[in-house]
PDB file of C-alpha atoms and ligand atoms in Angstrom:
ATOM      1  CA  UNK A   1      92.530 102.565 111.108  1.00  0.00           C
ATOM      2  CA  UNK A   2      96.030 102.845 112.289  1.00  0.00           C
ATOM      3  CA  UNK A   3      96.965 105.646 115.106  1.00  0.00           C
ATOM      4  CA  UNK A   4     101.121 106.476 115.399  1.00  0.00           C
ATOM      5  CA  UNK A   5     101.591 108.999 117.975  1.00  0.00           C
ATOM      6  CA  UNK A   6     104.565 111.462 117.325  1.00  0.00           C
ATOM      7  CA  UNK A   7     106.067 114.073 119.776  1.00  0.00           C
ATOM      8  CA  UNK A   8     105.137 117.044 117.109  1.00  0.00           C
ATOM      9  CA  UNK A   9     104.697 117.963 113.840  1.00  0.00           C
ATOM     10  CA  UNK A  10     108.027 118.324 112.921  1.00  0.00           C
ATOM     11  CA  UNK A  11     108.207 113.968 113.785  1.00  0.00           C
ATOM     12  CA  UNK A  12     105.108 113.972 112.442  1.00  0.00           C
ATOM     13  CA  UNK A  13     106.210 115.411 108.791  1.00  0.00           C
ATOM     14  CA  UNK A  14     109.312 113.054 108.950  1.00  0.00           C
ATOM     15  CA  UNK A  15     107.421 109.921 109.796  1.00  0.00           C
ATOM     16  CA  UNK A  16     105.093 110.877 106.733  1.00  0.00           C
ATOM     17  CA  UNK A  17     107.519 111.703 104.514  1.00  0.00           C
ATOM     18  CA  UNK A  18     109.135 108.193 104.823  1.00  0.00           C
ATOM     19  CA  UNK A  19     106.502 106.456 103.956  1.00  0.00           C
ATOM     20  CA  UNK A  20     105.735 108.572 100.914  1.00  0.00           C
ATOM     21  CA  UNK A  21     109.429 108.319 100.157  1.00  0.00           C
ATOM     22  CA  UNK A  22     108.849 103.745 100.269  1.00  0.00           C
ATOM     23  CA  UNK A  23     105.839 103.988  98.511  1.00  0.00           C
ATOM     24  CA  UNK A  24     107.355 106.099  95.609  1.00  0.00           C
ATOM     25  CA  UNK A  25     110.524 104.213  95.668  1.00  0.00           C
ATOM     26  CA  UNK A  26     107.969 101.110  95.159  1.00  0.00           C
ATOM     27  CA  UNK A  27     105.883 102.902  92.410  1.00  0.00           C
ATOM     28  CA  UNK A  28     107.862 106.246  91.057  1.00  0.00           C
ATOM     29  CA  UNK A  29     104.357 107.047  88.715  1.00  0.00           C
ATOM     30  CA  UNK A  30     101.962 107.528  91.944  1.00  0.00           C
ATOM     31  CA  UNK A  31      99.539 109.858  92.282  1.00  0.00           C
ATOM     32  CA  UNK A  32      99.849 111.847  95.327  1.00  0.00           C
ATOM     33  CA  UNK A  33      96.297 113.338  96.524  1.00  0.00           C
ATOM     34  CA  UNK A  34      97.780 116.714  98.484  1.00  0.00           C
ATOM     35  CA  UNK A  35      96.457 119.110 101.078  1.00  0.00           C
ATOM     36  CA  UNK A  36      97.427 122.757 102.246  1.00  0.00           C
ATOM     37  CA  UNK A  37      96.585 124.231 105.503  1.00  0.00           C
ATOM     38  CA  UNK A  38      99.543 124.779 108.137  1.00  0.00           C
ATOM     39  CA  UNK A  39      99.629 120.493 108.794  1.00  0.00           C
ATOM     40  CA  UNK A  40     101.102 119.942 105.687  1.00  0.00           C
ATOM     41  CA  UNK A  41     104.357 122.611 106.475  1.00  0.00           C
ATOM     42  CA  UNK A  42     106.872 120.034 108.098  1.00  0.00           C
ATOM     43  CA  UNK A  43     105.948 117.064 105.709  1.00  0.00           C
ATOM     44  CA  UNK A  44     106.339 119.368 102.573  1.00  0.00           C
ATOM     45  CA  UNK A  45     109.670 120.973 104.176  1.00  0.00           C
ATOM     46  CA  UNK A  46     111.127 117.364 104.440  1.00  0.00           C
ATOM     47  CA  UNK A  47     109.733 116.091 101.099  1.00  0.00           C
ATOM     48  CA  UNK A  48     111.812 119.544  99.779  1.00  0.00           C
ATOM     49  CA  UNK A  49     114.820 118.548 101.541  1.00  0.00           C
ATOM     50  CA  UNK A  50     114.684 114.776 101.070  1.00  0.00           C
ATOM     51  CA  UNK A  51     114.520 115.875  96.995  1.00  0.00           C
ATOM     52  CA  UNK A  52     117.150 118.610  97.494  1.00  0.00           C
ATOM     53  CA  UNK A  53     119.679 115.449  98.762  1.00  0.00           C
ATOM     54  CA  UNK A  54     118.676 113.276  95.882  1.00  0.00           C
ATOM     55  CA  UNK A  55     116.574 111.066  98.066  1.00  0.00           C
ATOM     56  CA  UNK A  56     113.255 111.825  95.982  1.00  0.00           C
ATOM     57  CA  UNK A  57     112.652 112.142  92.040  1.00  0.00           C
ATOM     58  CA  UNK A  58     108.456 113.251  91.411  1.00  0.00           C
ATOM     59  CA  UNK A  59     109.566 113.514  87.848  1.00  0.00           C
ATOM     60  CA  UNK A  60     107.203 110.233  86.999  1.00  0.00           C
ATOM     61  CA  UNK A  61     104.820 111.107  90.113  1.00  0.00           C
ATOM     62  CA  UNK A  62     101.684 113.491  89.938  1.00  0.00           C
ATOM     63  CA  UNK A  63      99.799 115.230  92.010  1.00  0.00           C
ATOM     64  CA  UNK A  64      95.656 116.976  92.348  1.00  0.00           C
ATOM     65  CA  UNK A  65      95.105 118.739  95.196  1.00  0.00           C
ATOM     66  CA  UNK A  66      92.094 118.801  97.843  1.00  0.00           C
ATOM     67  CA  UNK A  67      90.531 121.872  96.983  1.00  0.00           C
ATOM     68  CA  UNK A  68      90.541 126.079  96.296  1.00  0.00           C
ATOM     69  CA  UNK A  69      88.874 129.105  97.733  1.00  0.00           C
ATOM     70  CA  UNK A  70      86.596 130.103  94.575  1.00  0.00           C
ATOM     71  CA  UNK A  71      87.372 133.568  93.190  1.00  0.00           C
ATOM     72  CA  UNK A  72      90.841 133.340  94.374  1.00  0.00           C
ATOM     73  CA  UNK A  73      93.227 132.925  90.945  1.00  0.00           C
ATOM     74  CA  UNK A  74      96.353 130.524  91.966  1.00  0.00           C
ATOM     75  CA  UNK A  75      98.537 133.495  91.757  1.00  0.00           C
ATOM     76  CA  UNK A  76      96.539 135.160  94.782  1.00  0.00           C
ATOM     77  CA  UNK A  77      99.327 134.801  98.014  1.00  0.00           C
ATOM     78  CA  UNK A  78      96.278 133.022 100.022  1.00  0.00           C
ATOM     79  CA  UNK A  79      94.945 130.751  97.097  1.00  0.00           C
ATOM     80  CA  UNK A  80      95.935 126.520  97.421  1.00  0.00           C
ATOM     81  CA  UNK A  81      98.003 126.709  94.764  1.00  0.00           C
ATOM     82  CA  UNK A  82     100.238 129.402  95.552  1.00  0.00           C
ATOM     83  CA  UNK A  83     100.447 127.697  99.084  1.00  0.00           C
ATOM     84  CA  UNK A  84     101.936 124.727  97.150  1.00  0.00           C
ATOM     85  CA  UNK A  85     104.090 126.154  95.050  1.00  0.00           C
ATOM     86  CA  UNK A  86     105.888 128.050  97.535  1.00  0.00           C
ATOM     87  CA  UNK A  87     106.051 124.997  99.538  1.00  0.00           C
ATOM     88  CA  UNK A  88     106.427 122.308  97.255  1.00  0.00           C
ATOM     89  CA  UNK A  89     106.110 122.623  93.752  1.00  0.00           C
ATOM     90  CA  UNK A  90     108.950 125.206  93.471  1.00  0.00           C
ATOM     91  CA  UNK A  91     111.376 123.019  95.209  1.00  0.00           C
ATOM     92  CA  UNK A  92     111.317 119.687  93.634  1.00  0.00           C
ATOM     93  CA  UNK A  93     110.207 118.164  90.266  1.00  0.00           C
ATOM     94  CA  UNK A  94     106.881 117.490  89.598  1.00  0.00           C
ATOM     95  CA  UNK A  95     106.351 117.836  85.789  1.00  0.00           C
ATOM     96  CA  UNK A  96     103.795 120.810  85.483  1.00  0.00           C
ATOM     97  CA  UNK A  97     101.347 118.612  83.137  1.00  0.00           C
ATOM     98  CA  UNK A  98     101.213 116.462  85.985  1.00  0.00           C
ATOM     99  CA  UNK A  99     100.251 118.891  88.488  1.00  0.00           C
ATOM    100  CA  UNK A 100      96.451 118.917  88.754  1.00  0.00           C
ATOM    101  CA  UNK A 101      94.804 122.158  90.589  1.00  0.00           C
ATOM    102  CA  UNK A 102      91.288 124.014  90.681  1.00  0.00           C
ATOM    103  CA  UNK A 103      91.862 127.216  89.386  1.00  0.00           C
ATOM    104  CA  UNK A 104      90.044 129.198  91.884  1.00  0.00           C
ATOM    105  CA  UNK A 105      89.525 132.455  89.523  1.00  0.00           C
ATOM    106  CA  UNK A 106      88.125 129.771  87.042  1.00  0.00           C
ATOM    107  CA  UNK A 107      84.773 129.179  85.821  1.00  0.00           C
ATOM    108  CA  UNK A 108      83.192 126.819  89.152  1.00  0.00           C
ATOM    109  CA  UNK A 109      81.181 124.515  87.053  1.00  0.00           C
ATOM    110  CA  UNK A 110      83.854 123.857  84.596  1.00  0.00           C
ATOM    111  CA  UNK A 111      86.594 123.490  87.012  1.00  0.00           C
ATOM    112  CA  UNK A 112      84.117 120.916  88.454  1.00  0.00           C
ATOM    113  CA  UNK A 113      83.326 119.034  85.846  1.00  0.00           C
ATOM    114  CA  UNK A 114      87.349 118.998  84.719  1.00  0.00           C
ATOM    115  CA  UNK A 115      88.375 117.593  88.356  1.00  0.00           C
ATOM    116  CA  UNK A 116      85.573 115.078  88.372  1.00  0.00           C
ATOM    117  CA  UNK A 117      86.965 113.712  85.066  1.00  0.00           C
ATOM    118  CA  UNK A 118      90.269 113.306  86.147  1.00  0.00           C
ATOM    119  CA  UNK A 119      89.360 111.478  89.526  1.00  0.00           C
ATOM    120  CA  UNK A 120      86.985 109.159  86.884  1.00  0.00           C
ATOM    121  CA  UNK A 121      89.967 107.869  85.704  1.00  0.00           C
ATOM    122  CA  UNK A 122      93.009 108.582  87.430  1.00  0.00           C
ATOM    123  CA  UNK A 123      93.031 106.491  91.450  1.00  0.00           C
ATOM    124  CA  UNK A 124      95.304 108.778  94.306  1.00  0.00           C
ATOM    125  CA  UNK A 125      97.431 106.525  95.407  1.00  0.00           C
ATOM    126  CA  UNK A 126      98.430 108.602  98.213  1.00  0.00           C
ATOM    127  CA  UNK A 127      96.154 110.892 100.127  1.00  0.00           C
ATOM    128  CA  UNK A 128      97.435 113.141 102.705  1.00  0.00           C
ATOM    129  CA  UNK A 129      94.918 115.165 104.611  1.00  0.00           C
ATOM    130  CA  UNK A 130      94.545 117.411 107.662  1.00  0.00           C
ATOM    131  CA  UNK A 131      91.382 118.079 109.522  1.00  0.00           C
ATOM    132  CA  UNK A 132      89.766 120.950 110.474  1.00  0.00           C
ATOM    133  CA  UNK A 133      88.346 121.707 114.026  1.00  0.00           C
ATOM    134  CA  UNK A 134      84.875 121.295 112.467  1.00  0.00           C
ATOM    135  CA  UNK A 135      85.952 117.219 111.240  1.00  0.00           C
ATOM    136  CA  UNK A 136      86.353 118.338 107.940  1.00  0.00           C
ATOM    137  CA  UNK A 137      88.317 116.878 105.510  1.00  0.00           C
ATOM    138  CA  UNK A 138      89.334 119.165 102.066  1.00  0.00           C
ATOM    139  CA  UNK A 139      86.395 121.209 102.301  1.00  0.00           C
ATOM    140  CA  UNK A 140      83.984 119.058 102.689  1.00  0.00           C
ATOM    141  CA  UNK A 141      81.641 120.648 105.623  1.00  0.00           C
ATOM    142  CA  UNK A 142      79.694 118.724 108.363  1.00  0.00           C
ATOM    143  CA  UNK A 143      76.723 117.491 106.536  1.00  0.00           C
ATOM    144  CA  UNK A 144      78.527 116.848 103.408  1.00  0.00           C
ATOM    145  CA  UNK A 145      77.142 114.127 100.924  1.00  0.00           C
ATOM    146  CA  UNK A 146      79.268 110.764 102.062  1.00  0.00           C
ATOM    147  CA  UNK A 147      78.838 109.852  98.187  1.00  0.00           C
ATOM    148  CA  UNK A 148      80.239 113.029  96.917  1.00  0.00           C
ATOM    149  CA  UNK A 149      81.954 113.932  94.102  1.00  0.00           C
ATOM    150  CA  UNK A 150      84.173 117.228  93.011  1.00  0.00           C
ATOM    151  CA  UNK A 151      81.699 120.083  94.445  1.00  0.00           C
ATOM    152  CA  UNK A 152      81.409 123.338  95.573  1.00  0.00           C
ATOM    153  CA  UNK A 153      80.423 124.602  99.331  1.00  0.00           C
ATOM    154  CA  UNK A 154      79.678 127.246 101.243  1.00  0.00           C
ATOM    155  CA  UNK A 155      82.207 127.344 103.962  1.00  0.00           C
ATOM    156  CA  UNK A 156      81.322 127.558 107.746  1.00  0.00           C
ATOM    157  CA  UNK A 157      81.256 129.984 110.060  1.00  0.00           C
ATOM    158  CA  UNK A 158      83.846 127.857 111.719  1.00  0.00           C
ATOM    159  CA  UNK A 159      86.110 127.506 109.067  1.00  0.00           C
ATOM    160  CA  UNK A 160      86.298 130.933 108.213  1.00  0.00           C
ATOM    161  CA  UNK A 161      87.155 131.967 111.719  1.00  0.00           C
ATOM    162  CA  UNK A 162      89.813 129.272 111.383  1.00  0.00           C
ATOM    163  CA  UNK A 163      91.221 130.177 108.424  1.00  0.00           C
ATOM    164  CA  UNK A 164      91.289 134.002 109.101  1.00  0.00           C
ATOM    165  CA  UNK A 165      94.648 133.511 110.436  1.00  0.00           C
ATOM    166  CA  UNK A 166      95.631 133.484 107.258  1.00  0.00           C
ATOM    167  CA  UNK A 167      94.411 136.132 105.781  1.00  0.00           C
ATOM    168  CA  UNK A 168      94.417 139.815 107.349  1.00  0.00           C
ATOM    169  CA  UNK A 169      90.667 139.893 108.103  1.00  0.00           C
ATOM    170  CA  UNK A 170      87.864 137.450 108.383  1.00  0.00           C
ATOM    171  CA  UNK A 171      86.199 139.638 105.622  1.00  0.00           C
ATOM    172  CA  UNK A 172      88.722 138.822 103.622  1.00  0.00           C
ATOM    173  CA  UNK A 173      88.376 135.088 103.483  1.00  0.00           C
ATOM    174  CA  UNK A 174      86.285 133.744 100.599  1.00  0.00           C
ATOM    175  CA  UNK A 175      83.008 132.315 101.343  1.00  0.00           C
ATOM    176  CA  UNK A 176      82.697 129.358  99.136  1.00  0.00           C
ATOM    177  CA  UNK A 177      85.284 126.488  98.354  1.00  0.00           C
ATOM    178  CA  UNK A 178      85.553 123.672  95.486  1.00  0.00           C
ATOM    179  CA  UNK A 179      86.784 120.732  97.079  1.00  0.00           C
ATOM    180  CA  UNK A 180      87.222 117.064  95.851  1.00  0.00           C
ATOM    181  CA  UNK A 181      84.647 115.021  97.355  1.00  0.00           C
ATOM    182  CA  UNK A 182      84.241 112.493  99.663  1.00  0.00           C
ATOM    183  CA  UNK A 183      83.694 109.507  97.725  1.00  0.00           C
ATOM    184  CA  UNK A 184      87.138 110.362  95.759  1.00  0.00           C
ATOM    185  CA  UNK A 185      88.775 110.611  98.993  1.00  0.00           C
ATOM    186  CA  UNK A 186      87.451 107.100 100.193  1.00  0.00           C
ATOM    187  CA  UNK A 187      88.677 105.470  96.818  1.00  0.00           C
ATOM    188  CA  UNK A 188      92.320 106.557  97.577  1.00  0.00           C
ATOM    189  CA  UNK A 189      94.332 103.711  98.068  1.00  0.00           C
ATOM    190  CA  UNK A 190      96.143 104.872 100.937  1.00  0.00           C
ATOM    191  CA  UNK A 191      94.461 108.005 103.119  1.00  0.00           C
ATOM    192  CA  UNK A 192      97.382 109.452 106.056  1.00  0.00           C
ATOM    193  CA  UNK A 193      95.487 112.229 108.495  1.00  0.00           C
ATOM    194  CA  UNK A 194      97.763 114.458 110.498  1.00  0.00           C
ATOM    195  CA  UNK A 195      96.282 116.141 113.477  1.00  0.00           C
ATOM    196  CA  UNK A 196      98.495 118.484 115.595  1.00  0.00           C
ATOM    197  CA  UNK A 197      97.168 119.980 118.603  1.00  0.00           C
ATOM    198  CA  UNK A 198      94.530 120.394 121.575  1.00  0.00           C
ATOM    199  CA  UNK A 199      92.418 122.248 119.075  1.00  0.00           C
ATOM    200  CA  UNK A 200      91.583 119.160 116.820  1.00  0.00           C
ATOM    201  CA  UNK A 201      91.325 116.799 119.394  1.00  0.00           C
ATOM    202  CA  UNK A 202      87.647 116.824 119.633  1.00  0.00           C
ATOM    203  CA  UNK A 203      87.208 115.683 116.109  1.00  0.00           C
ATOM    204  CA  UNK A 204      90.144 112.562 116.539  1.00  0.00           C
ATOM    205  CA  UNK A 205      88.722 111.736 120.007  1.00  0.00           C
ATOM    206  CA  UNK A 206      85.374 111.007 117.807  1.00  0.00           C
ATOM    207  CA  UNK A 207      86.855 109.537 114.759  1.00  0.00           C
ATOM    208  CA  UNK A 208      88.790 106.949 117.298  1.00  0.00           C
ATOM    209  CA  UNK A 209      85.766 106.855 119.060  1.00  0.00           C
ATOM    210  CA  UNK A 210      82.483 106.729 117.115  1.00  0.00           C
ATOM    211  CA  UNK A 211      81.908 102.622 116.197  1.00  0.00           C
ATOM    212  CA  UNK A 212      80.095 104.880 112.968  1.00  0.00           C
ATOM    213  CA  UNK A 213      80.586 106.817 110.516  1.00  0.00           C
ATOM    214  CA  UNK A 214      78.661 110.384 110.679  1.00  0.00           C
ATOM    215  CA  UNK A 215      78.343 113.109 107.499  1.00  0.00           C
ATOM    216  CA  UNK A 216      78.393 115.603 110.941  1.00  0.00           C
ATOM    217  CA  UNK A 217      81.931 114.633 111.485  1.00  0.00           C
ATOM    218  CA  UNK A 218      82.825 114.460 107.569  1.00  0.00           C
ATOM    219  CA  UNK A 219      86.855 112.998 109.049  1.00  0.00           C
ATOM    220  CA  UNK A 220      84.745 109.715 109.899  1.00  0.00           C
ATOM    221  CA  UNK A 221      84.032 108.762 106.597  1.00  0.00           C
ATOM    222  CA  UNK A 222      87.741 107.575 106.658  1.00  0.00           C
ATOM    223  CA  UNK A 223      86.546 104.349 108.779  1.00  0.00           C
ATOM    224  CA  UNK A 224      84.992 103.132 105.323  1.00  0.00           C
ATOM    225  CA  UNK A 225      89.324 103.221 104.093  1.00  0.00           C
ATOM    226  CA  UNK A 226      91.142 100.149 102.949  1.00  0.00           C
ATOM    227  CA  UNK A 227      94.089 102.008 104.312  1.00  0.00           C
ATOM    228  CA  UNK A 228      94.222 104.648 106.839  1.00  0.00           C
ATOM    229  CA  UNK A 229      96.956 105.661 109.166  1.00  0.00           C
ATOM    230  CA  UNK A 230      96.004 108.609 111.564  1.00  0.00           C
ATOM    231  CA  UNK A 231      99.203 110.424 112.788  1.00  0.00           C
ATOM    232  CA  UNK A 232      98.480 112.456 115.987  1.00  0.00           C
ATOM    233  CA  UNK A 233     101.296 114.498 118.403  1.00  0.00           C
ATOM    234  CA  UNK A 234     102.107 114.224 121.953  1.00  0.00           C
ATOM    235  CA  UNK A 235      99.385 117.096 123.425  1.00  0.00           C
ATOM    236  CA  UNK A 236      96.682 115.432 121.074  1.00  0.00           C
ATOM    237  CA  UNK A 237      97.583 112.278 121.982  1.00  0.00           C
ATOM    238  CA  UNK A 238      97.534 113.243 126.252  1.00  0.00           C
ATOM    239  CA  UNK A 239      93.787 114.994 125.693  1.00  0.00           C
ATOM    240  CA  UNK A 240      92.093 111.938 123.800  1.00  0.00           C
ATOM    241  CA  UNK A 241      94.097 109.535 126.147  1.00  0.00           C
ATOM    242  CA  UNK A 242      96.274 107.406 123.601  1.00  0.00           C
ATOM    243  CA  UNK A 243      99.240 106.329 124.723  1.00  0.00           C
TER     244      UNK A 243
HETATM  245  C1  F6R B 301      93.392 122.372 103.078  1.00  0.00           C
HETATM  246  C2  F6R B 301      92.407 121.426 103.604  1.00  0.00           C
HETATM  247  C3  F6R B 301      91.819 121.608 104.948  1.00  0.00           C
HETATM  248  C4  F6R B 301      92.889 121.611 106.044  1.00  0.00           C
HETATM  249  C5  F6R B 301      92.239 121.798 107.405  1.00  0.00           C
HETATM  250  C6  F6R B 301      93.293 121.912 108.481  1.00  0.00           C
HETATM  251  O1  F6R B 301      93.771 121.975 101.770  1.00  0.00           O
HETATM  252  O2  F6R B 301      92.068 120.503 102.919  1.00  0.00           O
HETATM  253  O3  F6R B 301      90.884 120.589 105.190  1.00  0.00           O
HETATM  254  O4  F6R B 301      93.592 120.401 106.005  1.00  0.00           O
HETATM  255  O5  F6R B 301      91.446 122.937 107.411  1.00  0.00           O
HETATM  256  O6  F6R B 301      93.990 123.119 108.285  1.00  0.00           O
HETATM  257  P1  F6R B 301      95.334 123.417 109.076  1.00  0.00           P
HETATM  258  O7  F6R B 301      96.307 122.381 108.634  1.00  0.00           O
HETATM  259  O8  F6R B 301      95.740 124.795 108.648  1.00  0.00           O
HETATM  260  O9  F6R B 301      95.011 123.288 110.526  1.00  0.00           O
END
């Protein structure tokens, strides 16, 4: 695993947005494995911008996201996919066939069984993640199967506290998620982690640290990556003691 160490998320979004911008300018038909969650607003501003000044074309690219709340519908302002399409898919030119979601408001087991057939046969070439406070990676919980595929899970307590920011009321944040699973995650030819913050510095500090790879800190499966680059900021950086 590879650490950079950036002063803040906004370097942190321009550092990752380069390399996506090499690795598509190496391979324009990539698959790019996407994440939402407040991590991924700088790199998806500058991906918007760098496409915006004719630095970027997706039109040959595609894209499946991480995972959904179930029983949200991807026109719900809180659901994944409206989340990217404000941010991203709006703004530049990925080819909707090549845009692969859950529907949230869809039927679980079918959107399940869909998203495990596509990650059969279709490799992310790209996989950009955050992590939540808890280690997690998409939704997949401490304790999570290290050999999982597409599933669904009952979020934390932890998670929904987190993500009640979003959302006016912790009652108001769904209790289950679908999320891609771990083993598709590991099979991603290149995996990037952004962390930003005291708050996730626990998990990091463990992932760096930990000489194993523990289903309680799901984040540490990415020590069984070909490719891994963890990008951390300056106040992460200071609490875990990287230079
Ligand atoms: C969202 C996702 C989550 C987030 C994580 C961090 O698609 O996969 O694992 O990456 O919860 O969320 P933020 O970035 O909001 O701190």
């Amino acid at each position: 695993m590879k650490v950079r160490v950036v002063d803040d998320a906004v370097a942190g979004g321009r550092l990752v947005a380069d390399l996506l911008k090499r690795t598509l300018s190496l391979k324009s038909d990539m698959l790019f494995g996407l994440a939402a969650g407040g991590t991924m607003a700088e790199l998806y501003r500058f991906l918007c911008e760098d496409y915006k000044a004719g630095l970027l074309d997706f039109s040959r690219a595609s894209c499946v996201n991480l995972d959904e709340y179930a029983g949200l519908s991807p026109d719900h302002n809180q659901s994944f996919a409206w989340f990217l399409y404000e941010q991203l898919f709006s703004r530049v030119n990925f080819e909707p066939k090549n845009i692969h979601l859950y529907n949230g408001a869809g039927g679980i087991e079918a959107e399940l069984t869909g998203m495990n057939r596509f990650l059969i046969s279709n490799t992310i070439d790209f996989q950009m993640l955050g992590v939540g406070e808890n280690g997690h990676i998409g939704f997949n919980e401490p304790e999570s199967a290290f050999a999982s595929s597409p599933h669904s899970v009952k979020l934390t307590e932890d998670t929904i506290a987190a993500n009640a920011r979003f959302f006016e009321n912790s009652e108001n944040v769904p209790r289950t998620g679908l999320t891609i699973g771990m083993r598709d995650i590991v099979r991603a030819r290149q995996v990037i982690l952004m962390a930003y913050g005291a708050k996730k510095a626990p998990a990091i500090d463990r992932l760096l640290r930990d000489d194993f790879a523990d289903p309680m800190l799901p984040c540490s499966i990415l020590k069984l990556c070909a490719d891994v680059l963890i990008v951390v900021d300056r106040d992460l950086a200071d609490i875990v003691g990287l230079r």
